[in-house]
Amino acid sequence: MQSSLPASRAALLGWFDLHQRDLPWRRTRDPYAIWVSEVMLQQTRVETVRRYWDRWLETFPTVASLASASTEAVLSQWQGLGYYRRARNLQAGAIFIVEQLGGAIPTTAEGWKTVPGVGPYTAGAIASIAFGEPVPAVDGNVLRVLSRWLALERPIDSKEGRFAIDSLAADLAAGPRPGAWTQALMELGATLCTPTSPACLLCPVSAGCAAAAMGEPTRFPLKAKAKAPREVHRFALALRQPETGAEWWVQRDEQGLLGGLWEFPLLTSLDEAQAAAEPLAHHGDLLHIFTHIRLTVTLCSATEDATEPPIPDGYQTGRWVLLEERESLPQSRLMRKLRERLLLPTG
DNA sequence: CAGTCGTGGCA
DNA sequence: TTGCCAAGACT
């Protein structure tokens, strides 16, 4: 039997008051600090963000300090968090607030939506948490929790399914304690109403949950099918001067994957056999292989970029040496490997 | 609108 | 070891 919306809402708030995690960004009311936390938390685990949030606020304690910082310093503080566009947008947002809003930080969701890097979710989260505005903030947790609550048969990535979730979220947001409510809904999704093993027996709102009543909460949310990833074959080549130990790096294009970061030059080929021949064909007997990482990249946008940077003067006497060879790696593991071996600190 | 953008944890 | 995906925004 479905209980009333206000009753379920009150039950979830009561549970949140008792069982919420002690997160550092819940100990502040500084809207800038909350903004930083929300951007860091986009598509990123709480435990990962913990390590960055404190340090970020020590380095850039105010909107003004972030706005006047160098891009290099900003990216350096972000290094390892991923989705580096977020760091650039965060600084662009700080500059926007200083230059366009006269330094006055927005206080409403509508205002926040005009800030670079702040979309519908983040605008609602900041407005409700930092300013108490009764607006919804629908993230992946909320999509999951509410789709289970409704036993929603429409996929959440369809227009109709998303509309149903947004409608319910808006109704629920219009009640007491908007900030606590926003966090309570996400907290439930993060700790009890989890993707693979929901703890319905501990859930404060299971009595009103249609999926729990059906006995199969993990059937929701429904999702449309994902497409198959495409493959790209690449070589990472690193040149080092034996005498000095100096290594040859190139900077990636500002746009796209790992934009603006440093790496060994990569050769790209759609054909595996051609890729296997490229490094030696290009460098002949003049050089030995220093680093020769054979990579299969999925979901990589660099397919067309097969140009090889010229080897700068003074490195011609270096040696190419085989360091490692891999059959293939998924993107996440590939990037881990690239970061371990290829990425330089930016600051 | 569908594609793109990182990383780390976990079953 | 491998696939999946988590506090999304932008183009």
Coordinates of N, CA and C in Angstrom, one line a residue, chain A residues 71-216:
Chain A
T71 N 45.6 28.9 -14.8 CA 45.0 27.7 -15.2 C 45.8 26.5 -14.8
E72 N 47.1 26.7 -14.8 CA 48.0 25.6 -14.4 C 47.8 25.2 -13.0
A73 N 47.7 26.2 -12.1 CA 47.5 25.9 -10.7 C 46.1 25.2 -10.5
V74 N 45.1 25.6 -11.2 CA 43.8 25.0 -11.1 C 43.8 23.5 -11.5
L75 N 44.5 23.3 -12.7 CA 44.5 21.9 -13.2 C 45.4 21.0 -12.3
S76 N 46.4 21.6 -11.7 CA 47.3 20.9 -10.8 C 46.5 20.4 -9.6
Q77 N 45.7 21.2 -9.0 CA 44.9 20.8 -7.9 C 43.8 19.8 -8.2
W78 N 43.4 19.8 -9.5 CA 42.4 18.8 -9.9 C 43.0 17.5 -10.4
Q79 N 44.3 17.4 -10.6 CA 44.9 16.3 -11.2 C 44.6 15.0 -10.5
G80 N 44.0 14.0 -11.3 CA 43.6 12.7 -10.7 C 42.1 12.6 -10.5
L81 N 41.4 13.7 -10.5 CA 40.0 13.7 -10.2 C 39.2 13.3 -11.5
G82 N 39.8 13.5 -12.6 CA 39.1 13.2 -13.9 C 38.1 14.3 -14.3
Y83 N 37.7 14.1 -15.6 CA 36.8 15.1 -16.2 C 37.3 16.5 -16.0
Y84 N 38.5 16.8 -16.6 CA 39.2 18.0 -16.3 C 38.5 19.3 -16.8
R85 N 37.5 19.1 -17.7 CA 36.7 20.2 -18.1 C 36.0 20.8 -16.9
R86 N 35.7 20.0 -15.9 CA 35.0 20.5 -14.7 C 35.9 21.6 -14.0
A87 N 37.2 21.3 -14.0 CA 38.1 22.3 -13.3 C 38.1 23.6 -14.1
R88 N 38.2 23.5 -15.4 CA 38.2 24.7 -16.2 C 36.9 25.5 -16.1
N89 N 35.8 24.7 -16.1 CA 34.5 25.4 -15.9 C 34.3 26.0 -14.5
L90 N 34.9 25.3 -13.5 CA 34.8 25.9 -12.2 C 35.5 27.2 -12.1
Q91 N 36.7 27.3 -12.7 CA 37.3 28.6 -12.7 C 36.6 29.6 -13.6
A92 N 36.1 29.1 -14.7 CA 35.3 30.0 -15.6 C 34.1 30.6 -14.8
G93 N 33.5 29.7 -14.0 CA 32.4 30.1 -13.2 C 32.8 31.2 -12.2
A94 N 33.9 31.0 -11.6 CA 34.4 32.0 -10.6 C 34.6 33.3 -11.3
I95 N 35.2 33.3 -12.5 CA 35.5 34.5 -13.2 C 34.2 35.2 -13.6
F96 N 33.2 34.3 -14.0 CA 31.9 34.8 -14.4 C 31.2 35.6 -13.2
I97 N 31.3 35.0 -12.0 CA 30.7 35.6 -10.9 C 31.4 36.9 -10.5
V98 N 32.7 37.0 -10.6 CA 33.5 38.2 -10.3 C 33.2 39.3 -11.4
E99 N 33.2 38.9 -12.7 CA 33.2 39.9 -13.7 C 31.8 40.3 -14.1
Q100 N 30.9 39.3 -14.2 CA 29.5 39.5 -14.7 C 28.6 39.8 -13.5
L101 N 28.8 39.2 -12.4 CA 27.8 39.4 -11.3 C 28.4 40.3 -10.2
G102 N 29.5 41.0 -10.5 CA 30.0 41.9 -9.5 C 30.5 41.2 -8.2
G103 N 30.8 40.0 -8.3 CA 31.3 39.2 -7.1 C 30.2 38.7 -6.3
A104 N 28.9 38.9 -6.7 CA 27.8 38.4 -5.9 C 27.4 37.0 -6.3
I105 N 27.6 36.0 -5.5 CA 27.3 34.6 -5.8 C 25.8 34.4 -5.9
P106 N 25.3 33.7 -6.9 CA 23.9 33.5 -7.1 C 23.3 32.8 -5.9
T107 N 22.0 33.1 -5.6 CA 21.3 32.6 -4.5 C 20.1 31.7 -4.9
T108 N 19.8 31.6 -6.2 CA 18.7 30.8 -6.7 C 19.2 29.8 -7.7
A109 N 18.4 28.7 -7.9 CA 18.7 27.7 -9.0 C 18.8 28.4 -10.3
E110 N 17.8 29.3 -10.6 CA 17.8 30.0 -11.9 C 19.1 30.7 -12.1
G111 N 19.5 31.4 -11.1 CA 20.8 32.2 -11.2 C 22.0 31.2 -11.4
W112 N 22.0 30.1 -10.7 CA 23.1 29.2 -10.8 C 23.2 28.6 -12.2
K113 N 22.1 28.4 -12.8 CA 22.1 27.7 -14.1 C 22.8 28.6 -15.2
T114 N 23.0 29.9 -14.9 CA 23.8 30.7 -15.9 C 25.3 30.6 -15.7
V115 N 25.7 29.9 -14.6 CA 27.2 29.8 -14.3 C 27.8 28.6 -15.1
P116 N 28.9 28.8 -15.7 CA 29.5 27.7 -16.5 C 29.8 26.5 -15.6
G117 N 29.5 25.3 -16.2 CA 29.7 24.1 -15.5 C 28.6 23.7 -14.5
V118 N 27.6 24.6 -14.4 CA 26.5 24.3 -13.5 C 25.2 24.0 -14.3
G119 N 24.8 22.8 -14.3 CA 23.6 22.3 -15.0 C 22.4 22.2 -14.1
P120 N 21.4 21.6 -14.5 CA 20.1 21.5 -13.8 C 20.3 20.8 -12.4
Y121 N 21.1 19.7 -12.3 CA 21.3 19.1 -11.0 C 22.0 20.0 -10.1
T122 N 23.2 20.4 -10.5 CA 24.0 21.2 -9.6 C 23.4 22.5 -9.1
A123 N 22.6 23.1 -10.0 CA 21.9 24.4 -9.7 C 20.9 24.1 -8.6
G124 N 20.2 23.0 -8.7 CA 19.2 22.7 -7.7 C 19.8 22.3 -6.4
A125 N 20.9 21.6 -6.5 CA 21.6 21.1 -5.3 C 22.2 22.3 -4.5
I126 N 22.9 23.2 -5.1 CA 23.4 24.4 -4.4 C 22.3 25.3 -3.9
A127 N 21.3 25.5 -4.7 CA 20.2 26.4 -4.2 C 19.5 25.8 -3.0
S128 N 19.2 24.5 -3.0 CA 18.5 24.0 -1.9 C 19.4 23.8 -0.7
I129 N 20.6 23.3 -0.9 CA 21.5 23.1 0.3 C 22.1 24.3 0.9
A130 N 22.5 25.3 0.1 CA 23.2 26.5 0.6 C 22.2 27.6 0.9
F131 N 21.0 27.6 0.2 CA 20.1 28.7 0.3 C 18.7 28.3 0.7
G132 N 18.4 27.0 0.8 CA 17.1 26.6 1.3 C 16.0 26.8 0.3
E133 N 16.3 26.9 -1.0 CA 15.3 27.1 -2.0 C 14.6 25.7 -2.2
P134 N 13.3 25.6 -2.2 CA 12.7 24.3 -2.4 C 12.6 23.8 -3.9
V135 N 13.8 23.5 -4.4 CA 13.9 23.1 -5.8 C 14.5 21.7 -5.9
P136 N 14.1 20.9 -6.9 CA 14.6 19.5 -7.0 C 16.1 19.5 -7.5
A137 N 16.8 18.4 -7.2 CA 18.1 18.1 -7.7 C 18.2 16.6 -8.0
V138 N 18.0 16.3 -9.3 CA 17.9 14.9 -9.7 C 19.2 14.4 -10.3
D139 N 19.9 13.6 -9.5 CA 21.1 13.0 -9.9 C 20.9 11.5 -10.2
G140 N 21.9 10.7 -10.4 CA 21.8 9.3 -10.6 C 21.2 8.6 -9.4
N141 N 21.5 9.0 -8.2 CA 20.8 8.4 -7.1 C 19.3 8.6 -7.1
V142 N 18.9 9.8 -7.3 CA 17.5 10.2 -7.3 C 16.8 9.4 -8.4
L143 N 17.4 9.3 -9.6 CA 16.8 8.6 -10.7 C 16.5 7.1 -10.2
R144 N 17.5 6.5 -9.6 CA 17.3 5.2 -9.1 C 16.3 5.0 -8.0
V145 N 16.4 5.9 -7.0 CA 15.4 5.8 -5.9 C 14.0 6.0 -6.3
L146 N 13.8 7.1 -7.1 CA 12.4 7.4 -7.5 C 11.8 6.4 -8.5
S147 N 12.7 5.9 -9.4 CA 12.2 4.9 -10.4 C 11.8 3.6 -9.7
R148 N 12.5 3.3 -8.6 CA 12.1 2.2 -7.8 C 10.8 2.5 -7.0
W149 N 10.7 3.7 -6.5 CA 9.6 4.1 -5.7 C 8.3 3.9 -6.6
L150 N 8.4 4.3 -7.8 CA 7.3 4.3 -8.7 C 7.1 2.9 -9.5
A151 N 8.2 2.1 -9.4 CA 8.3 0.9 -10.3 C 8.1 1.4 -11.7
L152 N 8.8 2.4 -12.1 CA 8.7 3.0 -13.4 C 9.1 2.1 -14.5
E153 N 8.1 1.8 -15.4 CA 8.4 0.9 -16.5 C 9.0 1.6 -17.7
R154 N 8.9 2.9 -17.7 CA 9.6 3.6 -18.8 C 11.1 3.8 -18.5
P155 N 11.9 3.6 -19.5 CA 13.4 3.8 -19.2 C 13.7 5.2 -18.7
I156 N 14.6 5.4 -17.8 CA 14.9 6.7 -17.2 C 15.6 7.6 -18.2
D157 N 16.2 7.0 -19.3 CA 16.8 7.8 -20.3 C 15.9 8.1 -21.5
S158 N 14.6 7.8 -21.3 CA 13.6 8.2 -22.3 C 13.0 9.5 -21.8
K159 N 12.4 10.3 -22.7 CA 11.8 11.6 -22.3 C 10.7 11.4 -21.4
E160 N 9.8 10.3 -21.6 CA 8.7 10.1 -20.7 C 9.1 9.7 -19.3
G161 N 10.1 8.8 -19.3 CA 10.5 8.3 -18.0 C 11.2 9.4 -17.2
R162 N 12.0 10.2 -17.8 CA 12.7 11.3 -17.1 C 11.6 12.3 -16.6
F163 N 10.6 12.6 -17.4 CA 9.6 13.5 -17.0 C 8.8 13.0 -15.8
A164 N 8.6 11.8 -15.7 CA 7.9 11.2 -14.5 C 8.7 11.4 -13.3
I165 N 10.0 11.1 -13.4 CA 10.9 11.3 -12.3 C 11.0 12.8 -11.9
D166 N 11.1 13.7 -12.9 CA 11.3 15.1 -12.6 C 10.0 15.6 -11.9
S167 N 8.8 15.1 -12.3 CA 7.6 15.6 -11.7 C 7.5 15.2 -10.2
L168 N 7.8 14.0 -10.0 CA 7.8 13.5 -8.6 C 8.8 14.2 -7.7
A169 N 10.0 14.4 -8.3 CA 11.1 15.1 -7.6 C 10.6 16.6 -7.2
A170 N 10.0 17.2 -8.2 CA 9.5 18.6 -7.9 C 8.5 18.6 -6.8
D171 N 7.5 17.7 -6.8 CA 6.5 17.6 -5.8 C 7.2 17.4 -4.4
L172 N 8.1 16.5 -4.4 CA 8.8 16.2 -3.1 C 9.6 17.3 -2.6
A173 N 10.2 18.1 -3.5 CA 11.1 19.2 -3.1 C 10.3 20.3 -2.4
A174 N 9.0 20.4 -2.8 CA 8.2 21.5 -2.2 C 7.7 21.2 -0.8
G175 N 8.6 21.1 0.1 CA 8.3 20.8 1.5 C 9.3 21.4 2.5
P176 N 9.2 21.1 3.8 CA 10.1 21.6 4.7 C 11.5 21.1 4.5
R177 N 12.5 21.9 5.0 CA 13.9 21.6 5.0 C 14.4 21.2 3.6
P178 N 14.4 22.1 2.6 CA 14.8 21.7 1.3 C 16.2 21.1 1.2
G179 N 17.1 21.7 1.9 CA 18.5 21.3 1.8 C 18.7 19.9 2.3
A180 N 18.1 19.6 3.5 CA 18.2 18.3 4.1 C 17.5 17.3 3.2
W181 N 16.4 17.7 2.6 CA 15.7 16.8 1.7 C 16.5 16.4 0.5
T182 N 17.2 17.3 -0.2 CA 18.0 17.0 -1.3 C 19.1 16.0 -1.0
Q183 N 19.7 16.2 0.2 CA 20.8 15.3 0.6 C 20.2 14.0 1.1
A184 N 19.1 14.0 1.7 CA 18.5 12.8 2.2 C 18.2 11.8 1.1
L185 N 17.6 12.3 0.0 CA 17.3 11.5 -1.1 C 18.5 10.8 -1.8
M186 N 19.6 11.6 -1.9 CA 20.8 11.1 -2.5 C 21.5 10.2 -1.5
E187 N 21.4 10.5 -0.2 CA 22.0 9.6 0.8 C 21.4 8.3 0.8
L188 N 20.1 8.2 0.7 CA 19.4 6.9 0.6 C 19.9 6.1 -0.6
G189 N 20.0 6.8 -1.7 CA 20.5 6.1 -2.9 C 22.0 5.6 -2.8
A190 N 22.8 6.4 -2.1 CA 24.2 6.1 -1.9 C 24.4 5.0 -0.9
T191 N 23.6 4.9 0.1 CA 23.9 4.0 1.2 C 22.9 2.8 1.3
L192 N 21.7 2.9 1.0 CA 20.7 1.8 1.2 C 20.1 1.4 -0.2
C193 N 19.6 2.3 -0.9 CA 19.0 2.0 -2.2 C 20.0 2.0 -3.3
T194 N 21.0 1.0 -3.1 CA 22.2 1.0 -4.0 C 21.8 0.2 -5.3
P195 N 22.7 0.3 -6.3 CA 22.3 -0.3 -7.6 C 22.1 -1.8 -7.6
T196 N 23.0 -2.5 -6.9 CA 23.0 -4.0 -7.0 C 22.4 -4.7 -5.8
S197 N 22.5 -4.1 -4.6 CA 22.1 -4.8 -3.4 C 21.4 -3.9 -2.5
P198 N 20.2 -3.4 -2.8 CA 19.4 -2.5 -2.0 C 19.0 -3.1 -0.6
A199 N 19.2 -2.4 0.4 CA 18.8 -2.9 1.8 C 17.4 -2.4 2.1
C200 N 16.4 -3.0 1.5 CA 15.0 -2.6 1.7 C 14.6 -2.8 3.1
L201 N 15.2 -3.8 3.8 CA 14.7 -4.1 5.2 C 15.1 -2.9 6.1
L202 N 16.1 -2.1 5.7 CA 16.5 -1.0 6.5 C 16.0 0.3 6.0
C203 N 15.3 0.3 4.9 CA 14.8 1.5 4.2 C 13.6 2.2 4.9
P204 N 13.8 3.5 5.2 CA 12.7 4.2 5.9 C 11.4 4.4 5.1
V205 N 11.5 4.2 3.8 CA 10.4 4.5 2.9 C 10.0 3.3 2.1
S206 N 10.4 2.1 2.5 CA 10.1 0.9 1.8 C 8.5 0.6 1.7
A207 N 7.8 1.1 2.8 CA 6.4 0.9 2.8 C 5.7 1.6 1.6
G208 N 6.3 2.7 1.1 CA 5.7 3.4 0.0 C 6.3 3.0 -1.3
C209 N 7.2 2.0 -1.3 CA 8.0 1.8 -2.5 C 7.4 0.6 -3.4
A210 N 7.0 0.9 -4.6 CA 6.3 0.0 -5.5 C 7.3 -1.2 -5.9
A211 N 8.5 -0.9 -6.1 CA 9.5 -1.9 -6.5 C 9.8 -2.9 -5.3
A212 N 9.8 -2.4 -4.1 CA 10.0 -3.2 -3.0 C 8.8 -4.1 -2.8
A213 N 7.6 -3.6 -3.0 CA 6.4 -4.4 -2.9 C 6.4 -5.5 -3.9
M214 N 7.0 -5.3 -5.1 CA 7.1 -6.3 -6.1 C 8.1 -7.3 -5.8
G215 N 9.0 -7.0 -4.8 CA 10.1 -7.9 -4.4 C 11.3 -8.0 -5.4
E216 N 11.3 -7.0 -6.3 CA 12.5 -7.0 -7.2 C 12.9 -5.5 -7.5

